Coordinates of C-alpha atoms in Angstrom, one line a residue:
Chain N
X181 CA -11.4 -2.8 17.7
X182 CA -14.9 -3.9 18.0
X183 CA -17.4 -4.4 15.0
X184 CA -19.5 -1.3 16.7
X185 CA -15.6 0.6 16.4
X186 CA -15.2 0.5 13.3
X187 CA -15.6 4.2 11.7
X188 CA -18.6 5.5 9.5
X189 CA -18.0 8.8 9.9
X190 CA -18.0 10.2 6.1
X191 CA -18.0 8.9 2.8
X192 CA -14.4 9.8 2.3
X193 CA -13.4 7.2 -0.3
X194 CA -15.7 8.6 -3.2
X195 CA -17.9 5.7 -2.5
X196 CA -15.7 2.9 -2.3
X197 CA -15.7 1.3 0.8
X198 CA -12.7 -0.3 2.6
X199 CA -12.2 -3.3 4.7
X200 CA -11.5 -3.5 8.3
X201 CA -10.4 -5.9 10.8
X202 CA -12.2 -5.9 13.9
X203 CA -14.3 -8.7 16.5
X204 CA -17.7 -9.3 16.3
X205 CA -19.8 -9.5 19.8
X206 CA -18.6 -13.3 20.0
X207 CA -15.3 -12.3 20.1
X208 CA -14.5 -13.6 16.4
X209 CA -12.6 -11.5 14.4
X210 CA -14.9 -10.4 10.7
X211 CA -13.8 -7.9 8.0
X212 CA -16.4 -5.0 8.3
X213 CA -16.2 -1.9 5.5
X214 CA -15.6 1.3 6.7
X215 CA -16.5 4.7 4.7
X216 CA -14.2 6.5 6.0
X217 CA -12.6 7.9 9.5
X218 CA -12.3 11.6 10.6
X219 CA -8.8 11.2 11.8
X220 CA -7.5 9.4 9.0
X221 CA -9.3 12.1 6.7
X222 CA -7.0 14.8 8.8
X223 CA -3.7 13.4 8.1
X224 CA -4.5 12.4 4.3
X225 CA -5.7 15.9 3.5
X226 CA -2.7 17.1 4.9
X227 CA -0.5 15.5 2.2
X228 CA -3.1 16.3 -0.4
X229 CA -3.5 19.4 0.4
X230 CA 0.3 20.0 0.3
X231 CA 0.6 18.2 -2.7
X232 CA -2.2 21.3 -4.4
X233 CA -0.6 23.8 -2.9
X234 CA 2.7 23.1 -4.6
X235 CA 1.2 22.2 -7.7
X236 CA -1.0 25.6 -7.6
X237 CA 2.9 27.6 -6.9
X238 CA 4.2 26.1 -9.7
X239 CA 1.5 27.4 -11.9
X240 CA 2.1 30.7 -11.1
X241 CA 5.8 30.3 -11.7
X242 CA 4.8 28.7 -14.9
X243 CA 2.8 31.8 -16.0
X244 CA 5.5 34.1 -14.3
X245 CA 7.9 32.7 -16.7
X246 CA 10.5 31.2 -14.6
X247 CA 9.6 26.9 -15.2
X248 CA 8.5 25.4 -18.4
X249 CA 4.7 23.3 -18.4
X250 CA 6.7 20.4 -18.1
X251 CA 7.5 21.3 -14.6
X252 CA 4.0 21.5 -13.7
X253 CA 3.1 18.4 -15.4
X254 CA 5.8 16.7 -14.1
X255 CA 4.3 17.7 -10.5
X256 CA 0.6 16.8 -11.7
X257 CA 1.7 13.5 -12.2
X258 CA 3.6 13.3 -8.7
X259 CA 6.5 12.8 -10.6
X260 CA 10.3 13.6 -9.7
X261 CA 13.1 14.5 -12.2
X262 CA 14.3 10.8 -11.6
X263 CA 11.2 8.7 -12.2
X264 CA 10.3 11.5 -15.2
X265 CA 13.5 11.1 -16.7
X266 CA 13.9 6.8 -16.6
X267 CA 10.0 7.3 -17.7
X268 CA 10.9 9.4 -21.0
X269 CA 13.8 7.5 -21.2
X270 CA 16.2 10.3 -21.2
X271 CA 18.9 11.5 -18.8
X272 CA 18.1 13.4 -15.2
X273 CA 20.2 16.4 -16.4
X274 CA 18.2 16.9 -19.7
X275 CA 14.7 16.4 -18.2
X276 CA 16.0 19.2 -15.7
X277 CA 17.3 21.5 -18.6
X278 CA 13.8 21.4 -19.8
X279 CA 12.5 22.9 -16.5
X280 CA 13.9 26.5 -18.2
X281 CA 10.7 27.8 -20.3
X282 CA 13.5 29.6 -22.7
X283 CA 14.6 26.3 -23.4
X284 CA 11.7 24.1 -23.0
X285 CA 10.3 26.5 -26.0
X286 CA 13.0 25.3 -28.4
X287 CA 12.7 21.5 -28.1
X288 CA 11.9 19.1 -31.0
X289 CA 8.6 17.9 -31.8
X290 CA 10.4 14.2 -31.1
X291 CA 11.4 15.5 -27.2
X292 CA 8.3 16.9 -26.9
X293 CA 6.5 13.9 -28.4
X294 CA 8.3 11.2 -25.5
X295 CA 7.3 13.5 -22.6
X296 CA 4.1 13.3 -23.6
X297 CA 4.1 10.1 -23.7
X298 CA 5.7 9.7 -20.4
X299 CA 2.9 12.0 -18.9
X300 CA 0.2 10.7 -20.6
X301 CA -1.1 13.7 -22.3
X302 CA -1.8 15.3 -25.5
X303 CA 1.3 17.8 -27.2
X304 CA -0.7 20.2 -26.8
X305 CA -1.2 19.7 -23.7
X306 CA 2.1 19.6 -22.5
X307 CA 2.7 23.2 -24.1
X308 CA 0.3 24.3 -21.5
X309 CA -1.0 24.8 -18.5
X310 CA -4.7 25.3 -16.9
X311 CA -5.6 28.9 -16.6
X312 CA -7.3 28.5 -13.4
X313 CA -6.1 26.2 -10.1
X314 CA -6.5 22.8 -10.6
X315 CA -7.5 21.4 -7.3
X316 CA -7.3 17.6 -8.4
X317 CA -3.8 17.9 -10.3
X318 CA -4.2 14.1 -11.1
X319 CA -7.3 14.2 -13.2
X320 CA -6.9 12.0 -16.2
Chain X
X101 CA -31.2 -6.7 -0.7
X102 CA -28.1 -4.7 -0.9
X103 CA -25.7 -7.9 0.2
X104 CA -27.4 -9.9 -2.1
X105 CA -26.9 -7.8 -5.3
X106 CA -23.5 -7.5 -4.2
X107 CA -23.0 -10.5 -4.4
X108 CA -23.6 -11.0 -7.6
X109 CA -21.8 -8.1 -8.7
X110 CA -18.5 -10.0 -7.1
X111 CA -18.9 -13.4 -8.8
X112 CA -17.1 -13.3 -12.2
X113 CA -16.4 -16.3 -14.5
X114 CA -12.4 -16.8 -15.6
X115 CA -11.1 -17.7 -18.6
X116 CA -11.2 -21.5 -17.7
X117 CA -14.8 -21.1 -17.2
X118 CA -14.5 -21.6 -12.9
X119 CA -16.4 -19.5 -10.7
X120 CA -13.9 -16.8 -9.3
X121 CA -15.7 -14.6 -5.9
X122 CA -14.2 -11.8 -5.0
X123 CA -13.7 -10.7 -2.1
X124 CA -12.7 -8.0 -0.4
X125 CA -9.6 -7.8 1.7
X126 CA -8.1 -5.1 3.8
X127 CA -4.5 -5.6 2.2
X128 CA -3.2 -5.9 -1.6
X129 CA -0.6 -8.6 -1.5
X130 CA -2.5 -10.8 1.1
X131 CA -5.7 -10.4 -0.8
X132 CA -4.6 -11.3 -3.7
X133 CA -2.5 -14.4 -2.5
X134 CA -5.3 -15.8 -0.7
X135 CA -7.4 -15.3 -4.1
X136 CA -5.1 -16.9 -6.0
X137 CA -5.2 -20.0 -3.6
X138 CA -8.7 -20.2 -3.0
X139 CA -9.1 -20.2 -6.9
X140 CA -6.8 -23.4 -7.1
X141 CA -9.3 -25.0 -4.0
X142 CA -7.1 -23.9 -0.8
X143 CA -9.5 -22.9 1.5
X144 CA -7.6 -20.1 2.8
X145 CA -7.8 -16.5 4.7
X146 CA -6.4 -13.2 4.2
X147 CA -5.6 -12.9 7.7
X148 CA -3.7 -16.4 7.4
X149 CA -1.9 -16.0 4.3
X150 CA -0.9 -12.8 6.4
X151 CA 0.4 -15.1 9.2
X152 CA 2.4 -17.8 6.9
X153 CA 4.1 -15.0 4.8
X154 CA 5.4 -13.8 7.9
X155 CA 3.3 -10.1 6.6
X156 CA 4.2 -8.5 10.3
X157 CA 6.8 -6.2 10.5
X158 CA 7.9 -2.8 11.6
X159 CA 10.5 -0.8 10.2
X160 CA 11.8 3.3 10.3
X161 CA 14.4 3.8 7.3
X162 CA 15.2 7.4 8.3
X163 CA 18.1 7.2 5.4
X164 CA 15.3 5.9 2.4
X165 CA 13.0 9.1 1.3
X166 CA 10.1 8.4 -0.1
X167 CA 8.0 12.0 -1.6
X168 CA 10.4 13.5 1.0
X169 CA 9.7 11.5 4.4
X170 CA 11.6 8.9 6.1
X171 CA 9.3 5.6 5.0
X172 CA 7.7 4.4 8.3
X173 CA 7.0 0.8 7.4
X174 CA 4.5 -2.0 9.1
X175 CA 4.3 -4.7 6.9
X176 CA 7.2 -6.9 5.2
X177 CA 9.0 -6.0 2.3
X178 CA 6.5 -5.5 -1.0
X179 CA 6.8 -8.7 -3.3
X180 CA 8.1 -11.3 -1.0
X181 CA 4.7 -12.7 0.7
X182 CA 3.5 -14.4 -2.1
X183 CA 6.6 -16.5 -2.7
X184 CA 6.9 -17.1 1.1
X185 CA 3.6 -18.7 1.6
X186 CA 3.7 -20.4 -1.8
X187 CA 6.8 -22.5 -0.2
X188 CA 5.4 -23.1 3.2
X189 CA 2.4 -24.5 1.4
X190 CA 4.2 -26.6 -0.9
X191 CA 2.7 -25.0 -3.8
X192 CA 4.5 -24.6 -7.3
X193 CA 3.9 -21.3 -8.6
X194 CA 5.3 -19.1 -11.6
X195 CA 7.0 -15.3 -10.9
X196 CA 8.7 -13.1 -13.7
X197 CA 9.2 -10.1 -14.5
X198 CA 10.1 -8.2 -17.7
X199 CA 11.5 -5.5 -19.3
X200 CA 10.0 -5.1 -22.8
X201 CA 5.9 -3.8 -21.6
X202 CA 4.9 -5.2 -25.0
X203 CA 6.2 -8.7 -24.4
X204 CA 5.2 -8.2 -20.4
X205 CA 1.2 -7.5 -22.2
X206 CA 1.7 -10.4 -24.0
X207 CA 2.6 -12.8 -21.8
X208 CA -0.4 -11.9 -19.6
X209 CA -2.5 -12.2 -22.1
X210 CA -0.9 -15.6 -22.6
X211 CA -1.4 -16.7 -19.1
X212 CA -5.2 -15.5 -19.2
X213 CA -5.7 -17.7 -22.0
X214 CA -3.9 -20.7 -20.2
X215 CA -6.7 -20.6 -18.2
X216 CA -4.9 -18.9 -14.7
X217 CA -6.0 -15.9 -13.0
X218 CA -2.8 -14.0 -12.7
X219 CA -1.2 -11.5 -9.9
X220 CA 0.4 -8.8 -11.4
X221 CA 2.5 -5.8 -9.2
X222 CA 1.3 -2.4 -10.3
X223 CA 1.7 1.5 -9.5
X224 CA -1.2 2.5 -7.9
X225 CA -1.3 6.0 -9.1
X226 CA -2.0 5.0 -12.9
X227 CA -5.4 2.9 -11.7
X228 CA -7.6 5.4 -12.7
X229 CA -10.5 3.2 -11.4
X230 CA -9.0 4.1 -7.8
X231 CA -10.0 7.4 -6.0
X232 CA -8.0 9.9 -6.8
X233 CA -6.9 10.8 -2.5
X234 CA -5.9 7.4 -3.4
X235 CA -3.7 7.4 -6.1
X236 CA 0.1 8.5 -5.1
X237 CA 3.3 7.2 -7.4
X238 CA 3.3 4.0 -4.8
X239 CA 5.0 0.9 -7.1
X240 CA 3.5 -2.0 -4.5
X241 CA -0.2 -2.6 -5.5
X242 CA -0.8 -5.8 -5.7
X243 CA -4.2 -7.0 -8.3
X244 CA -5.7 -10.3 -10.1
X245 CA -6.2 -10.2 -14.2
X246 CA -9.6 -12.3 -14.2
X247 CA -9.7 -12.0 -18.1
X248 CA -9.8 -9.7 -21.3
X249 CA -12.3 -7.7 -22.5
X250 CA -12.7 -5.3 -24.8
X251 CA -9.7 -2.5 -24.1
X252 CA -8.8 -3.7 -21.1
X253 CA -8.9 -6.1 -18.4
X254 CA -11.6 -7.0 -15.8
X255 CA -9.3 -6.7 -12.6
X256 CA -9.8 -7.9 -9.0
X257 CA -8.3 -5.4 -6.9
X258 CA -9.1 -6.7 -3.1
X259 CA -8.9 -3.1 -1.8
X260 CA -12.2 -2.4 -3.4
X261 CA -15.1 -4.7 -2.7
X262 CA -16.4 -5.1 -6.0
X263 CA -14.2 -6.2 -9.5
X264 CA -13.8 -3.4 -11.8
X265 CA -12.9 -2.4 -15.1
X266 CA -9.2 -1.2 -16.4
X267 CA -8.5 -0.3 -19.3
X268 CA -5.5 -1.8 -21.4
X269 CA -3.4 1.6 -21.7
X270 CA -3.7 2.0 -17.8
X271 CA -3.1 -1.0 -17.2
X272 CA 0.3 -1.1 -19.2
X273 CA 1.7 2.1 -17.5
X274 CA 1.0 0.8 -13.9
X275 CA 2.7 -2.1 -14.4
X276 CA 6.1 -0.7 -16.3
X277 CA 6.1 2.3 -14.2
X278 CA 9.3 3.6 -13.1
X279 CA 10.6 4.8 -10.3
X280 CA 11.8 3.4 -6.6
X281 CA 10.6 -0.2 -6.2
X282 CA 9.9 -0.4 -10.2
X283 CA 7.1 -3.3 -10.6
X284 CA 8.8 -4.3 -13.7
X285 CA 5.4 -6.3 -15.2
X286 CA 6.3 -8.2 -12.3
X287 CA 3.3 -11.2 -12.6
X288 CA 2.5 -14.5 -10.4
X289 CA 0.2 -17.5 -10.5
X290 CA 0.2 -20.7 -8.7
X291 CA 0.1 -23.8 -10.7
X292 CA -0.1 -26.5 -8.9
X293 CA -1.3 -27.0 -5.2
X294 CA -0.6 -29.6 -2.8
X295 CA -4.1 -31.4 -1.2
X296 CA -4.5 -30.9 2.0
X297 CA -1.6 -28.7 2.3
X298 CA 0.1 -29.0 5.9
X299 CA -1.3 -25.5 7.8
X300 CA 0.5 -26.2 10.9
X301 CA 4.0 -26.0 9.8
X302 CA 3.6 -23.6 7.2
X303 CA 2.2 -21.1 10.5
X304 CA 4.7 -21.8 12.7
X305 CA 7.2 -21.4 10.1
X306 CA 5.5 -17.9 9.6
X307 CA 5.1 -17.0 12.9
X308 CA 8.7 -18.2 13.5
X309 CA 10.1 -15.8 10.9
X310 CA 7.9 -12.7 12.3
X311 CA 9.5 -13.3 15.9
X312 CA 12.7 -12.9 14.4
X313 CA 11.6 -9.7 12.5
X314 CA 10.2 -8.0 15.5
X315 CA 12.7 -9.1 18.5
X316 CA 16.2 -10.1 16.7
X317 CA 17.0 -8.2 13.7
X318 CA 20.6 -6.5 14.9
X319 CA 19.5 -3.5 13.4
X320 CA 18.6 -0.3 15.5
X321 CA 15.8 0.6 12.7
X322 CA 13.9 -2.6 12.2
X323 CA 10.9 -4.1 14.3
X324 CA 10.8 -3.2 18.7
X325 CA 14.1 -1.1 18.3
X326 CA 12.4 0.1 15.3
X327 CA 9.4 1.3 17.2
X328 CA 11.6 2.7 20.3
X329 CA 14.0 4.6 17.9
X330 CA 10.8 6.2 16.2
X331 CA 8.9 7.0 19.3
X332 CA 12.3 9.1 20.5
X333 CA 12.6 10.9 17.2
X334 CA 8.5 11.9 17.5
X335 CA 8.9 13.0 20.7
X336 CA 12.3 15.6 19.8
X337 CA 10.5 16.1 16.4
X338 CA 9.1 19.9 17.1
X339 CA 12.6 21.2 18.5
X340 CA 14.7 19.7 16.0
X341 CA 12.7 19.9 12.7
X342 CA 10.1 22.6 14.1
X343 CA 6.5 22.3 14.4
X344 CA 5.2 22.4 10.8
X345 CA 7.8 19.7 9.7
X346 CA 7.2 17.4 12.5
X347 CA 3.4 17.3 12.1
X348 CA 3.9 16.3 8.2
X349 CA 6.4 13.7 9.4
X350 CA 3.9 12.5 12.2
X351 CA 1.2 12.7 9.8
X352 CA 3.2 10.2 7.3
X353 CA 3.7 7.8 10.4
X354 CA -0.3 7.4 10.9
X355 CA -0.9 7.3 7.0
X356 CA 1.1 4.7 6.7
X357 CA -0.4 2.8 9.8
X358 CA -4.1 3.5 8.9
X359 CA -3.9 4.4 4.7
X360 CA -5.2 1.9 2.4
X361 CA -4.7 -1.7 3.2
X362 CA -3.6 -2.4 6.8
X363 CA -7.0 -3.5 8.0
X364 CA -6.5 -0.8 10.9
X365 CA -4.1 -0.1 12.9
X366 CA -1.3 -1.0 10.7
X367 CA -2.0 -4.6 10.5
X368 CA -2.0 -5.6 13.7
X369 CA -5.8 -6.0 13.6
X370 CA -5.3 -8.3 10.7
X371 CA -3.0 -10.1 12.6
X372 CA -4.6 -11.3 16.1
X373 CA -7.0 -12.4 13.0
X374 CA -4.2 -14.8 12.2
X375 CA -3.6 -15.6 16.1
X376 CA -7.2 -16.7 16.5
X377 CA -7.2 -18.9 13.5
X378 CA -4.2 -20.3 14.7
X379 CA -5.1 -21.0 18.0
X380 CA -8.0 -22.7 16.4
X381 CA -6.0 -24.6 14.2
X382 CA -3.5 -26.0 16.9
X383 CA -6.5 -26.0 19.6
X384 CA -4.1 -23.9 21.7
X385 CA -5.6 -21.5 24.5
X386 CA -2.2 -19.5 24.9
X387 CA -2.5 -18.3 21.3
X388 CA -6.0 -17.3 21.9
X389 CA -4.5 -15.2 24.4
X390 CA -1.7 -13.9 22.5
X391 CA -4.9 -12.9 19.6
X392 CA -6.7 -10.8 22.5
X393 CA -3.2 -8.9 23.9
X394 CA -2.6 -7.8 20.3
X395 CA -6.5 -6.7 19.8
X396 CA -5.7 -4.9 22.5
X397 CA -2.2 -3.4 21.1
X398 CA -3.6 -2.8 18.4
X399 CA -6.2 -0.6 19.9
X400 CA -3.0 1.5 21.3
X401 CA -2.1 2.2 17.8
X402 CA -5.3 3.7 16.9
X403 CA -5.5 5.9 19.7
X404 CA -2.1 6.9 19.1
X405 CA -3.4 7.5 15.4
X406 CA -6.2 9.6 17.0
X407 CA -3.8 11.8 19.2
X408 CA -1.4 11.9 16.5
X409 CA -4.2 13.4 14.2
X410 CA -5.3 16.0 16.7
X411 CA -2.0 17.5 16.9
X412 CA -1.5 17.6 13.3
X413 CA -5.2 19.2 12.8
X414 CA -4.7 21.9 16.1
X415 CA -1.7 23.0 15.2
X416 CA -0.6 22.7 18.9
X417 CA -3.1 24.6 20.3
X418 CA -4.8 21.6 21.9
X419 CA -3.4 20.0 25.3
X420 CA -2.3 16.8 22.8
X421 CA 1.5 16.9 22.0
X422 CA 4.0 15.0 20.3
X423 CA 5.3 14.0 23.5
X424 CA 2.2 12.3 24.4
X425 CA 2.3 10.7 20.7
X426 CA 5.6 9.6 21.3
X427 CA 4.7 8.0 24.6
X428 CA 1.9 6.5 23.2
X429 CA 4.1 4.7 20.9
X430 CA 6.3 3.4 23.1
X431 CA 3.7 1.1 24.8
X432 CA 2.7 -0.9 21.9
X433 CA 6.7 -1.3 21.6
X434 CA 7.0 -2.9 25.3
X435 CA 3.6 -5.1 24.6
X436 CA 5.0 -6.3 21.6
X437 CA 8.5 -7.3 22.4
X438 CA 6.6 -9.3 25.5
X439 CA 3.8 -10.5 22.6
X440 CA 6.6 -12.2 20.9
X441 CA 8.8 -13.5 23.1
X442 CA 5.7 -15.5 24.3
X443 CA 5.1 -16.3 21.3
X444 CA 8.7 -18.1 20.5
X445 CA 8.4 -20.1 23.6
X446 CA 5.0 -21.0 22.5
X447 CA 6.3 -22.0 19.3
X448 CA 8.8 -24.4 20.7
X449 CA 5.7 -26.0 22.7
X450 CA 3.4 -26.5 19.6
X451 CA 6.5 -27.8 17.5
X452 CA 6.2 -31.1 19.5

């Protein structure tokens, strides 16, 4: 990759610029920034995109009534039942227990108190979730 | 005008009161090795502390998931290139992890105050700081601690090309995340650094350990075979897992080549970097030309990046398949298996 290669298509790092590899026209190799590159843009999306669209499912499931908020948070956090559970502290089969809303509903302020921890959100927080799609599930 | 305020912006003063520059690096872990030396008086590059810790690698686990995908791998394990080049520079340095996060805070804090600036292995998806396309439950981010300030840290991260703020509470959950590949408040400084260290031998002991990587591991998975295996499974991919599958698993292959921190085309770039300091170093024309034939693999990878991204973006419809993806991969397979067999002959020349 040449210096002149190096992609500028689009600001896709929110501003942030990333370094590249690549030889200058003496034939040296310098680290040039890059803003971003179309093709790399088209495979991230894909996994972010993926990533919203399950989150967005859950939401409705959530609101259906058939997975407690902590399901959806769990997701928002790009969490799995594994890292949530060694996270809270708590065993893989409990955290999954919560996942019923009936049950989720009946938990102690203690429980719900350590999995808010472990997600980094408020109580009430937890009890919830947004009312509209949240396109950026890992807003802080 | 912009360059100059920039610089500015990247000078910060440590705890010891020494002039720390950042600077901005296309990987984590080589990035911030190579900052850690420099700030002990090594003069020393990413791209070579790339080369010494043997960085280069390729590897398909089809067996280990990670969010659901096979982990397509072109760099060496997380965690074991600071300790590698640490040795083959005759450096003493300090690793530990720990369990307890409020002892794991503390002893940072400790450290900072010693006067080192001090590695530390994060998850990336708790560095709010980051972008959030950025920030996925990854446990392998490498950053620098420069010192404390008021809730928090100020942090070199080399993936950005400026220091940044991060606050104490982030700061604590990135490092004692949990998961796969748990950090564990894993931290690292060097302490004491050999003058002059002896370059020569540490990079052939590097480049050494990379040929065996890449041409002798007696694994079907792991560096050319590595490569072969994936390019066969890429090219059955659409009959066997059918076509929305295979593109998210084709997909995963390129982020992982081109994502954060491989400075382009999954760090081969980065590494005929190392080759041409190398051939500097040992005044050695055949490494020069070993730096130019993997620009030039290198290039294969992004184009296979490029193909690979059209299929996944047309949905098929465009004359691009898998198959040509596949093929595409295969090449930089053959280059590389001649690349390093050259280069172990060549090694066995410069040894004398």
């Amino acid at each position: 990759m040449k210096v002149s290669e190096v992609p500028q298509d689009i600001t896709y790092y929110e501003g942030e610029k990333r370094a590249c590899y690549a030889l200058n026209d003496k034939g040296k190799y310098v680290i040039v920034t890059s803003t971003g590159w179309n093709d790399e843009a088209v495979v991230n999306s894909l996994a972010v995109e993926e990533l919203a669209e399950h989150l967005e499912e859950t939401r409705k499931e959530v609101f259906a009534g058939t997975r407690s908020p902590l399901y959806y948070h769990m997701e928002s956090r790009q969490m799995n039942p594994r890292i949530l559970a060694k996270t809270a502290g708590l065993a893989v089969f409990r955290v999954k227990r919560h996942f019923h809303p009936e049950i989720f509903a009946r938990l102690k302020p203690s429980l719900l108190a350590r999995y808010a921890k472990a997600l980094a959100l408020s109580v009430e927080e937890l009890k919830t979730v947004p009312e509209k799609r949240d396109e950026r599930g890992n807003s802080k | 005008m912009k360059e100059a305020t920039a610089n500015k912006m990247n000078s910060e003063i440590t705890v010891s009161g020494r002039t720390f520059i950042h600077q901005h690096a296309a990987h984590c872990e080589s990035g911030v090795t190579a900052a850690l030396f420099r700030d002990k008086g090594v003069k020393i590059s990413e791209a070579m502390v790339f080369g010494v810790g043997s960085g280069m690698f390729f590897g398909h686990l089809p067996f280990i998931k990670w969010v659901g995908m096979p982990i397509t791998t072109f760099r060496s394990r997380p965690r074991t290139l600071f300790p590698k080049v640490a040795k083959r520079l005759g450096g003493k340095f300090f690793t530990k992890e720990y369990r307890n996060a409020q002892k794991g805070m503390a002893a940072l804090r400790n450290a900072l105050s010693d006067g080192h600036i001090v590695g530390l292995t994060t998850n990336i998806y708790w560095l709010s700081y980051f972008p959030n396309r950025f920030r996925f439950q990854f446990n392998g981010h490498n950053i620098i601690a420069l010192r404390e300030i008021e809730n928090g840290f100020r942090v070199s991260d080399p993936i950005l090309d400026h220091p940044v703020d991060c606050s104490t509470e982030d700061l604590e959950r990135a490092r004692f995340a949990r998961g796969p590949l748990e950090p564990k408040g894993f931290m690292y400084w060097v302490e004491t650094v050999v003058e002059n260290p002896d370059f020569r031998s540490a990079c052939l002991a590097g480049m050494k350990e990379s040929c065996y990587m890449m041409l002798k591991v007696p694994f079907p998975f792991i560096g050319i075979k590595g490569m072969r295996y994936l390019a066969k499974q890429i090219i059955k991919s659409p009959e066997k897992l059918g076509f929305p599958e295979a593109c998210r698993r084709l997909a995963n292959v390129v982020r992982m080549q081109e994502e954060v921190g491989t400075g382009g085309a999954g760090f081969r770039f980065m590494y005929a970097a190392f080759l041409q300091e190398a051939a500097e170093l040992f005044g050695s024309d055949e490494l020069a030309e070993l730096s130019q034939e993997m620009t030039a693999i290198g290039d294969i990878w992004r184009e296979f990046a490029v193909v690979s991204a059209r299929v996944v973006k047309q949905r098929g419809q465009s004359e691009e398949t898998f198959a040509k993806a596949g093929g595409l991969m295969l090449i930089p397979a053959g280059r590389e298996e001649q690349l390093f067999k050259e280069l172990y002959n060549l090694l066995r020349k410069l040894e004398k």
